[in-house]
Short mmCIF file of C-alpha atoms and ligand atoms in Angstrom, two decimals:
data_model
loop_
_atom_site.label_atom_id
_atom_site.label_comp_id
_atom_site.label_asym_id
_atom_site.label_seq_id
_atom_site.Cartn_x
_atom_site.Cartn_y
_atom_site.Cartn_z
CA MET A 188 64.71 26.34 -80.83
CA ASP A 189 64.89 22.97 -83.30
CA ARG A 190 61.42 22.39 -85.23
CA ILE A 191 60.99 19.15 -86.71
CA LEU A 192 58.71 19.31 -89.93
CA ILE A 193 56.70 16.80 -91.45
CA ARG A 194 55.05 16.28 -94.81
CA GLY A 195 52.59 13.44 -94.39
CA GLY A 196 50.88 10.76 -96.29
CA ASN A 197 53.90 8.48 -97.28
CA ARG A 198 53.56 4.80 -96.10
CA LEU A 199 56.84 3.55 -94.01
CA SER A 200 58.37 0.59 -95.43
CA GLY A 201 61.36 -1.19 -94.19
CA ARG A 202 64.20 -1.81 -91.37
CA LEU A 203 63.84 0.08 -88.21
CA PRO A 204 66.52 0.18 -86.04
CA ILE A 205 65.39 -0.25 -82.06
CA SER A 206 67.73 1.75 -79.32
CA GLY A 207 68.28 0.64 -75.69
CA ALA A 208 65.70 1.60 -73.20
CA LYS A 209 65.94 5.72 -71.87
CA ASN A 210 64.01 3.95 -68.70
CA ALA A 211 66.18 1.44 -68.47
CA ALA A 212 69.08 3.47 -68.74
CA LEU A 213 68.11 5.87 -66.66
CA THR A 214 68.16 3.18 -63.53
CA LEU A 215 71.07 1.24 -64.58
CA MET A 216 73.42 4.09 -64.98
CA PRO A 217 72.83 4.95 -60.81
CA CYS A 218 73.72 1.51 -60.11
CA ALA A 219 77.33 2.42 -60.83
CA LEU A 220 76.98 4.25 -57.49
CA LEU A 221 76.64 0.89 -55.37
CA THR A 222 80.67 0.09 -56.71
CA ASP A 223 84.15 1.81 -56.30
CA GLU A 224 84.50 -0.97 -59.22
CA PRO A 225 83.96 0.07 -62.95
CA LEU A 226 80.24 -0.66 -64.66
CA THR A 227 80.19 -0.74 -68.24
CA LEU A 228 76.60 -0.54 -69.97
CA ARG A 229 76.34 -1.82 -73.20
CA ASN A 230 73.16 -0.56 -76.04
CA LEU A 231 73.33 2.70 -73.94
CA PRO A 232 70.92 4.78 -76.16
CA ARG A 233 71.99 8.23 -76.94
CA LEU A 234 69.64 10.67 -75.37
CA ALA A 235 69.72 13.99 -73.50
CA ASP A 236 67.97 12.41 -70.76
CA VAL A 237 71.53 9.64 -70.74
CA ASP A 238 73.43 12.84 -71.27
CA GLY A 239 72.29 14.57 -68.31
CA PHE A 240 72.44 11.47 -66.02
CA GLY A 241 75.73 11.04 -67.03
CA HIS A 242 76.62 14.69 -65.79
CA LEU A 243 74.88 13.84 -62.42
CA LEU A 244 77.23 11.27 -61.72
CA ASN A 245 80.24 13.37 -62.78
CA GLN A 246 79.09 16.02 -60.34
CA LEU A 247 78.48 13.10 -57.64
CA GLY A 248 82.80 12.24 -58.63
CA ALA A 249 82.10 9.35 -60.86
CA SER A 250 84.10 9.37 -64.10
CA THR A 251 81.83 8.61 -67.46
CA ALA A 252 84.33 7.33 -70.46
CA ILE A 253 82.36 6.51 -73.75
CA GLN A 254 84.14 3.86 -75.72
CA GLY A 255 84.82 3.31 -79.47
CA SER A 256 81.42 4.61 -80.74
CA ARG A 257 81.47 6.04 -84.24
CA PRO A 258 78.54 8.65 -85.05
CA GLU A 259 76.83 6.81 -87.47
CA ASP A 260 76.57 4.23 -84.49
CA PHE A 261 72.94 3.79 -82.52
CA GLY A 262 73.98 3.47 -78.88
CA ARG A 263 77.17 3.87 -76.99
CA VAL A 264 79.05 1.73 -74.70
CA MET A 265 79.74 3.84 -71.33
CA THR A 266 81.72 2.87 -68.67
CA ILE A 267 81.04 4.55 -65.24
CA ARG A 268 83.84 4.83 -62.30
CA ALA A 269 82.48 5.83 -59.07
CA GLY A 270 86.02 4.86 -56.96
CA THR A 271 85.55 8.01 -54.07
CA LEU A 272 82.51 9.96 -54.31
CA THR A 273 83.19 13.80 -54.01
CA SER A 274 79.12 14.55 -53.39
CA THR A 275 76.15 12.89 -52.07
CA GLU A 276 73.68 15.76 -53.34
CA ALA A 277 71.58 15.80 -56.34
CA PRO A 278 70.70 19.25 -56.78
CA TYR A 279 67.76 21.17 -57.36
CA ASP A 280 68.88 22.42 -60.69
CA ILE A 281 69.22 19.00 -62.15
CA VAL A 282 66.34 17.20 -60.74
CA ARG A 283 63.86 19.89 -61.94
CA LYS A 284 65.20 19.23 -65.40
CA MET A 285 65.23 15.29 -65.03
CA ARG A 286 62.93 13.69 -62.42
CA ALA A 287 64.78 10.49 -62.91
CA SER A 288 67.84 12.30 -60.91
CA ILE A 289 65.84 10.87 -57.60
CA LEU A 290 67.14 7.60 -58.62
CA VAL A 291 70.34 8.90 -57.20
CA LEU A 292 68.84 8.44 -53.62
CA GLY A 293 68.66 4.67 -53.24
CA PRO A 294 72.30 4.18 -54.54
CA LEU A 295 73.87 6.92 -52.48
CA LEU A 296 72.23 5.35 -49.49
CA GLY A 297 73.25 2.28 -49.94
CA ARG A 298 76.75 3.15 -50.63
CA GLY A 299 77.90 5.66 -48.29
CA GLY A 300 74.48 5.68 -46.11
CA GLU A 301 74.39 9.55 -46.74
CA ALA A 302 72.13 11.23 -49.46
CA ARG A 303 70.65 14.60 -49.95
CA VAL A 304 68.28 15.11 -53.13
CA SER A 305 65.95 17.60 -54.22
CA LEU A 306 62.25 17.36 -54.06
CA PRO A 307 61.44 17.42 -57.92
CA GLY A 308 58.44 19.88 -57.46
CA GLY A 309 55.40 19.66 -60.46
CA CYS A 310 55.81 18.02 -63.65
CA ALA A 311 54.12 18.24 -67.36
CA ILE A 312 52.17 15.11 -66.57
CA GLY A 313 50.48 15.27 -63.15
CA ASN A 314 51.70 15.91 -59.64
CA ARG A 315 54.22 12.60 -59.19
CA PRO A 316 55.04 12.98 -55.49
CA ILE A 317 57.96 10.82 -54.36
CA ASP A 318 56.41 9.99 -50.77
CA LEU A 319 56.74 6.22 -51.96
CA HIS A 320 60.51 6.49 -52.38
CA LEU A 321 60.89 7.86 -48.84
CA LYS A 322 58.30 5.39 -47.32
CA ALA A 323 60.44 2.32 -48.43
CA LEU A 324 63.32 3.61 -47.93
CA GLU A 325 62.55 4.11 -44.19
CA ALA A 326 60.99 1.06 -44.30
CA ILE A 327 64.47 -0.39 -44.76
CA GLY A 328 66.43 1.54 -42.05
CA ALA A 329 66.92 5.26 -43.79
CA GLU A 330 66.22 8.01 -41.76
CA LEU A 331 64.49 11.09 -43.36
CA GLU A 332 65.05 14.74 -42.68
CA MET A 333 63.26 17.42 -44.83
CA ALA A 334 64.30 21.27 -45.10
CA ALA A 335 64.87 23.87 -48.09
CA GLY A 336 63.25 21.83 -50.59
CA TYR A 337 65.42 18.79 -50.12
CA VAL A 338 64.96 15.37 -48.38
CA LYS A 339 67.95 14.40 -46.36
CA ALA A 340 68.10 10.69 -45.53
CA THR A 341 71.16 8.87 -43.53
CA ALA A 342 71.17 5.25 -42.52
CA PRO A 343 72.21 5.05 -39.08
CA GLY A 344 76.05 3.58 -38.68
CA GLY A 345 76.33 4.54 -42.25
CA ARG A 346 74.72 1.07 -43.22
CA LEU A 347 70.66 0.59 -43.93
CA SER A 348 69.14 -2.40 -41.81
CA GLY A 349 67.11 -3.71 -44.17
CA GLY A 350 63.46 -4.61 -43.98
CA ASN A 351 60.25 -5.14 -45.07
CA TYR A 352 57.81 -3.01 -47.34
CA ARG A 353 54.30 -3.11 -49.07
CA PHE A 354 53.88 -0.59 -52.14
CA PRO A 355 50.37 0.74 -51.48
CA ILE A 356 50.28 1.36 -55.44
CA VAL A 357 52.65 -0.01 -57.73
CA SER A 358 55.74 2.66 -58.53
CA VAL A 359 58.61 1.81 -60.48
CA GLY A 360 60.64 4.52 -59.81
CA ALA A 361 60.15 3.92 -56.03
CA THR A 362 60.74 0.40 -56.75
CA GLU A 363 64.05 0.85 -58.21
CA ASN A 364 65.33 2.91 -55.62
CA VAL A 365 64.57 0.95 -52.86
CA VAL A 366 66.05 -1.86 -54.93
CA MET A 367 69.24 -0.50 -55.36
CA ALA A 368 69.39 0.52 -51.52
CA ALA A 369 68.47 -2.69 -50.07
CA ALA A 370 71.25 -4.39 -52.41
CA THR A 371 73.86 -3.15 -50.04
CA ALA A 372 71.71 -3.57 -46.78
CA ARG A 373 73.05 -5.48 -43.55
CA GLY A 374 70.02 -8.00 -43.53
CA THR A 375 67.32 -8.78 -46.02
CA SER A 376 64.46 -6.42 -47.64
CA ARG A 377 61.01 -8.21 -48.97
CA ILE A 378 59.18 -5.61 -51.07
CA GLU A 379 55.50 -6.63 -51.98
CA ASN A 380 53.67 -4.94 -54.87
CA ALA A 381 56.55 -4.51 -56.18
CA ALA A 382 56.21 -2.94 -60.11
CA ARG A 383 56.96 -6.18 -62.37
CA GLU A 384 57.77 -3.80 -65.63
CA PRO A 385 60.62 -5.31 -67.55
CA GLU A 386 63.02 -2.27 -66.62
CA ILE A 387 62.69 -3.47 -63.01
CA VAL A 388 64.09 -6.86 -64.61
CA ASP A 389 66.85 -5.31 -66.29
CA LEU A 390 67.66 -3.27 -63.23
CA CYS A 391 67.60 -6.46 -60.88
CA ARG A 392 69.62 -8.56 -63.76
CA CYS A 393 72.29 -5.94 -63.61
CA LEU A 394 72.85 -6.02 -59.87
CA VAL A 395 73.01 -9.52 -59.67
CA ALA A 396 76.03 -9.11 -62.11
CA MET A 397 77.38 -7.05 -59.99
CA GLY A 398 77.01 -9.23 -57.06
CA ALA A 399 73.42 -8.76 -55.33
CA SER A 400 71.36 -11.36 -54.33
CA ILE A 401 67.79 -10.68 -55.46
CA ASP A 402 64.92 -13.63 -55.37
CA GLY A 403 61.55 -13.00 -57.01
CA ILE A 404 62.94 -11.51 -60.00
CA GLY A 405 60.07 -10.67 -62.37
CA THR A 406 57.30 -11.09 -59.91
CA GLU A 407 55.50 -8.11 -57.46
CA THR A 408 57.62 -9.82 -54.45
CA LEU A 409 61.40 -9.14 -54.50
CA THR A 410 63.70 -10.08 -51.70
CA ILE A 411 67.08 -8.75 -51.49
CA GLU A 412 69.47 -10.44 -49.16
CA GLY A 413 72.13 -7.39 -48.50
CA ARG A 414 75.86 -7.95 -49.81
CA ASP A 415 78.68 -6.36 -48.00
CA ARG A 416 79.95 -4.80 -51.12
CA LEU A 417 79.21 -5.42 -54.94
CA HIS A 418 81.32 -5.69 -57.76
CA GLY A 419 82.12 -4.16 -61.09
CA ALA A 420 80.45 -5.40 -64.08
CA THR A 421 78.85 -5.14 -67.65
CA TYR A 422 75.59 -5.24 -68.67
CA ALA A 423 73.71 -4.38 -71.92
CA VAL A 424 70.51 -2.35 -71.93
CA MET A 425 67.76 -4.08 -72.58
CA PRO A 426 66.24 -2.86 -76.08
CA ASP A 427 63.28 -0.06 -75.60
CA ARG A 428 59.83 -1.53 -75.92
CA ILE A 429 58.19 2.31 -75.74
CA GLU A 430 60.48 3.19 -78.61
CA ALA A 431 59.10 0.18 -80.54
CA GLY A 432 55.68 0.78 -79.60
CA SER A 433 55.92 3.98 -80.94
CA TYR A 434 57.37 3.06 -84.24
CA ALA A 435 54.80 0.01 -84.39
CA CYS A 436 52.43 2.89 -84.43
CA ALA A 437 53.87 4.78 -87.25
CA ALA A 438 53.62 1.70 -89.49
CA ALA A 439 49.96 1.33 -88.49
CA ILE A 440 49.20 5.58 -89.19
CA THR A 441 50.59 5.36 -91.97
CA GLY A 442 49.18 1.95 -93.62
CA GLY A 443 52.80 0.71 -93.98
CA SER A 444 54.97 -2.06 -92.99
CA LEU A 445 58.17 -2.15 -90.51
CA GLU A 446 60.46 -4.37 -89.09
CA LEU A 447 61.15 -3.27 -86.08
CA VAL A 448 65.15 -4.42 -85.35
CA ASN A 449 66.24 -5.45 -81.88
CA VAL A 450 63.17 -5.96 -79.85
CA ALA A 451 62.01 -8.16 -77.28
CA ALA A 452 58.83 -8.78 -78.06
CA SER A 453 58.12 -10.65 -74.99
CA ASP A 454 58.35 -7.07 -73.18
CA MET A 455 55.83 -5.20 -75.31
CA ARG A 456 52.71 -8.11 -74.94
CA ALA A 457 49.88 -5.54 -74.16
CA THR A 458 51.04 -3.09 -76.90
CA LEU A 459 51.25 -6.12 -79.47
CA ASP A 460 48.26 -7.49 -78.47
CA ALA A 461 45.79 -4.04 -78.95
CA LEU A 462 47.72 -3.43 -82.49
CA VAL A 463 46.28 -7.19 -83.37
CA GLU A 464 43.01 -6.35 -81.64
CA ALA A 465 42.83 -3.23 -84.09
CA GLY A 466 43.25 -5.33 -87.03
CA VAL A 467 46.88 -4.66 -87.99
CA THR A 468 49.32 -7.75 -88.61
CA VAL A 469 52.36 -8.67 -85.86
CA GLU A 470 54.55 -11.17 -87.09
CA GLU A 471 57.20 -12.00 -84.27
CA ARG A 472 60.99 -13.06 -85.37
CA ALA A 473 63.51 -13.65 -82.90
CA ARG A 474 65.09 -10.37 -82.66
CA SER A 475 62.33 -8.28 -84.62
CA VAL A 476 58.75 -8.12 -85.07
CA LEU A 477 57.46 -7.11 -88.31
CA ILE A 478 54.26 -4.72 -88.24
CA GLU A 479 52.08 -4.45 -91.30
CA ALA A 480 48.67 -2.53 -91.63
CA THR A 481 47.27 -2.44 -94.62
CA GLY A 482 43.43 -2.73 -94.35
CA GLY A 483 42.87 -0.13 -92.07
CA ILE A 484 42.64 0.07 -87.70
CA GLY A 485 39.49 -0.62 -85.66
CA PRO A 486 38.41 1.14 -82.77
CA LEU A 487 39.44 0.04 -79.25
CA THR A 488 38.92 0.38 -75.60
CA LEU A 489 42.22 0.54 -73.31
CA SER A 490 42.69 1.30 -70.08
CA THR A 491 46.39 1.71 -68.85
CA ALA A 492 47.60 -0.02 -66.10
CA PRO A 493 51.10 -1.06 -64.56
CA TYR A 494 52.93 -4.03 -66.02
CA PRO A 495 51.66 -6.24 -68.00
CA GLY A 496 48.75 -4.04 -68.43
CA PHE A 497 48.84 -1.46 -71.12
CA ALA A 498 51.33 1.12 -70.65
CA THR A 499 50.94 4.83 -69.82
CA ASP A 500 53.95 5.91 -72.35
CA MET A 501 52.32 4.55 -75.33
CA GLN A 502 48.89 6.07 -74.76
CA ALA A 503 49.33 9.27 -76.49
CA GLN A 504 50.72 7.56 -79.18
CA PHE A 505 47.87 4.94 -79.72
CA MET A 506 45.22 7.37 -79.37
CA ALA A 507 47.18 9.50 -82.30
CA MET A 508 46.73 6.12 -84.15
CA LEU A 509 43.17 5.74 -82.94
CA CYS A 510 42.02 9.09 -84.38
CA ARG A 511 42.72 6.99 -88.13
CA ALA A 512 40.48 4.25 -86.77
CA ASP A 513 37.09 3.11 -88.58
CA GLY A 514 35.02 4.23 -85.39
CA ALA A 515 35.34 5.18 -81.80
CA SER A 516 38.17 4.50 -79.31
CA VAL A 517 37.58 4.72 -75.67
CA LEU A 518 40.93 5.15 -73.48
CA THR A 519 41.37 5.37 -70.00
CA GLU A 520 44.81 7.19 -68.38
CA THR A 521 44.55 4.71 -64.74
CA ILE A 522 47.93 6.09 -63.94
CA PHE A 523 48.77 10.09 -64.31
CA GLU A 524 46.11 12.72 -63.80
CA ASN A 525 47.13 15.00 -66.26
CA ARG A 526 47.99 13.09 -69.55
CA TYR A 527 45.95 13.91 -71.83
CA MET A 528 48.14 17.49 -73.23
CA HIS A 529 48.29 15.96 -76.22
CA VAL A 530 44.61 16.52 -77.17
CA PRO A 531 44.46 20.16 -77.91
CA GLU A 532 47.24 20.19 -80.62
CA LEU A 533 45.75 17.02 -82.00
CA ALA A 534 42.49 18.73 -82.61
CA ARG A 535 43.90 21.12 -84.01
CA MET A 536 45.12 18.29 -86.53
CA GLY A 537 41.45 17.55 -87.07
CA ALA A 538 40.72 14.77 -84.43
CA ASP A 539 37.67 14.65 -82.62
CA ILE A 540 38.62 13.39 -79.24
CA ARG A 541 36.25 14.28 -76.20
CA VAL A 542 38.13 14.15 -72.21
CA HIS A 543 35.72 13.29 -69.65
CA GLY A 544 38.09 12.95 -66.58
CA ARG A 545 40.19 10.09 -66.85
CA THR A 546 38.61 9.25 -70.22
CA ALA A 547 38.57 9.91 -73.61
CA VAL A 548 37.14 9.25 -76.50
CA VAL A 549 38.64 9.13 -79.60
CA LYS A 550 35.97 9.09 -82.86
CA GLY A 551 38.29 8.41 -86.31
CA VAL A 552 38.15 11.27 -88.88
CA ASP A 553 38.79 10.53 -92.52
CA ARG A 554 41.95 13.03 -92.22
CA LEU A 555 43.53 14.27 -90.38
CA THR A 556 45.84 17.85 -91.52
CA GLY A 557 49.52 19.03 -90.84
CA ALA A 558 49.43 22.44 -88.87
CA PRO A 559 52.14 24.17 -86.46
CA VAL A 560 51.67 22.05 -83.42
CA MET A 561 54.03 22.19 -79.68
CA ALA A 562 54.49 19.11 -77.56
CA THR A 563 54.10 19.00 -73.78
CA ASP A 564 56.40 16.15 -73.08
CA LEU A 565 57.90 13.45 -74.39
CA ARG A 566 55.29 10.85 -75.34
CA ALA A 567 52.85 13.59 -76.20
CA SER A 568 55.45 14.81 -78.42
CA MET A 569 55.44 11.50 -80.37
CA SER A 570 51.86 11.72 -80.70
CA LEU A 571 52.26 14.63 -82.73
CA ILE A 572 55.06 13.22 -85.01
CA LEU A 573 52.69 9.95 -85.52
CA ALA A 574 50.07 12.42 -86.57
CA GLY A 575 52.05 14.29 -88.62
CA LEU A 576 52.80 11.45 -90.37
CA ALA A 577 50.01 10.59 -91.54
CA ALA A 578 47.95 14.28 -92.06
CA GLU A 579 48.11 15.89 -95.14
CA GLY A 580 50.54 19.00 -95.57
CA GLU A 581 52.75 19.93 -93.38
CA THR A 582 52.95 19.70 -89.55
CA GLN A 583 55.91 21.75 -87.73
CA VAL A 584 56.35 20.22 -83.95
CA SER A 585 58.22 22.71 -82.08
CA ARG A 586 59.97 21.85 -78.40
CA VAL A 587 61.62 19.23 -79.93
CA TYR A 588 63.94 18.93 -76.86
CA HIS A 589 61.27 16.67 -75.20
CA LEU A 590 61.61 14.29 -77.98
CA ASP A 591 65.61 14.09 -77.31
CA ARG A 592 65.25 13.01 -74.17
CA GLY A 593 63.81 9.66 -75.49
CA TYR A 594 63.88 8.88 -79.11
CA GLU A 595 67.41 8.86 -80.59
CA ARG A 596 67.86 10.04 -83.81
CA LEU A 597 64.33 10.31 -84.63
CA GLU A 598 63.85 11.91 -87.83
CA GLU A 599 66.97 9.88 -89.31
CA LYS A 600 65.18 6.63 -88.32
CA LEU A 601 62.16 7.69 -89.86
CA SER A 602 63.41 8.93 -93.08
CA ALA A 603 65.26 5.55 -93.88
CA VAL A 604 61.85 4.01 -93.86
CA GLY A 605 60.60 7.02 -96.34
CA ALA A 606 59.08 9.58 -94.01
CA ASP A 607 59.43 13.19 -95.37
CA ILE A 608 60.62 14.33 -92.15
CA GLU A 609 63.43 17.11 -90.97
CA ARG A 610 65.01 19.02 -88.35
CA VAL A 611 65.07 22.85 -88.79
CA GLY A 612 66.65 25.10 -86.39
CA ASP A 613 65.08 28.84 -86.18
CA GLY A 614 68.45 29.98 -87.30
C1 LIG B 168 58.21 5.61 -64.72
C2 LIG B 168 59.06 6.10 -65.87
C3 LIG B 168 57.76 6.61 -66.76
C4 LIG B 168 56.49 6.13 -66.61
C5 LIG B 168 56.10 5.63 -65.22
C6 LIG B 168 55.11 4.36 -65.59
C7 LIG B 168 61.32 6.48 -65.54
C8 LIG B 168 62.17 7.07 -65.80
N1 LIG B 168 59.98 6.41 -65.87
O1 LIG B 168 58.05 6.90 -64.09
O2 LIG B 168 58.02 6.49 -67.93
O3 LIG B 168 55.23 6.87 -67.17
O4 LIG B 168 57.08 4.81 -64.85
O5 LIG B 168 54.89 3.32 -65.68
O6 LIG B 168 61.32 5.10 -65.29
N2 LIG B 168 53.38 7.89 -57.18
C9 LIG B 168 53.00 8.35 -56.03
N3 LIG B 168 54.17 8.13 -54.91
C10 LIG B 168 55.52 8.19 -55.15
C11 LIG B 168 55.78 7.60 -56.94
C12 LIG B 168 54.49 7.62 -57.88
O7 LIG B 168 52.05 8.82 -55.75
O8 LIG B 168 56.29 7.88 -54.41
C13 LIG B 168 52.44 7.75 -58.17
C14 LIG B 168 52.85 8.59 -59.40
O9 LIG B 168 51.84 10.44 -59.04
C15 LIG B 168 52.09 7.81 -60.26
C16 LIG B 168 51.58 6.11 -60.02
O10 LIG B 168 52.32 6.62 -58.67
O11 LIG B 168 50.82 8.08 -60.40
C17 LIG B 168 53.11 5.48 -60.88
O12 LIG B 168 53.94 6.26 -60.86
P1 LIG B 168 55.39 5.69 -61.00
O13 LIG B 168 55.50 4.43 -61.47
O14 LIG B 168 56.37 6.12 -59.61
O15 LIG B 168 56.40 6.35 -61.99
P2 LIG B 168 57.58 6.78 -62.37
O16 LIG B 168 59.05 6.15 -61.65
O17 LIG B 168 58.01 8.25 -62.04
#
């Protein structure tokens, strides 16, 4: 299995291109199931999760074709054609490896009135149930049956009725599923306390480009007037605000200067505000953001929250950065119950972190030291890479497949801006 080796201590500097957003890609791809016409997605990141989702779409009978992409290019263009579906099932083997597979549930129901999807089961960052996905779909007319670890959802008469649902807590995935399903319902649906993440806005815009009618995009109330049919479209995936935020932390923790190219600063306001509060210079340009950290890092008090709050997907990377802060920081994780698995690994590199329930107190240390560490999930892995970039000596990060799920050609992007980083196989 591959490992990443980092010899820390280099200040990063230069221009670093940001890829299309993983989490947007994973909700835009299933939109293709809603129409028999082709959906072309541009700026799709080259990631293991995107390949996995393509594979799932293939199993359902959709074809996926990559156009004119050269190996040196970041991102790809993919055309998905779901002319006729040959299956309406997302099997356990796929859902277990990639939780986002449950995002075929809504579009399959919307397209053919039927879907059978494996329950995802446990996940490294907590329990992560799908009860809200199911309740929302039920509210717009789905009938559900659970058996043998699967949920079977059907639309009576082959088409969902539409209906109203108010989420008790904000869920990104459940909002995505119900919006996709409602797009082709017979009637109108009103979804309240919907997630407002930029990836949901991207989803709604893509659906509108396919002929859907959605009101309130970007707000917590979405009104979706069902359409008889959707058509094909060409749509560009939004920039990855979490990848951009991660590399901003890389600039900060190495005392460097990075221009992150192809980002939408307005989508990552909470991250940029937190960096500024920590004393990092942030300069917003038309399609890029310059991050400069020459005067050290100040401590922060941060709590994760649904958008527009501070993203849970940035918590681990900020924790790594704050290990080098001048003072004690307090981080509180409010979204997932078990998202501090990077703490013991960071501690092996000399970090001083105490966890009390959902709160972590991070005392800045003078130096981090390289060590062999093990990645446990995607963003946790990135926190170890960040710590490695700032540590003295060599850090070896194993279980690199977590990083490959969400960071396009990480070692290539980082070495181009001065990091001493390489991928080695066990050979
Ligand atoms: C998405 C993102 C993930 C991010 C998360 C929160 C994708 C592919 N993943 O995950 O990177 O960390 O949003 O921003 O886009 N919940 C329930 N019942 C449900 C659904 C969720 O109780 O049916 C709970 C979850 O356990 C969690 C909270 O709601 O505590 C928020 O989860 P949710 O927003 O649904 O996260 P995901 O869509 O899984």
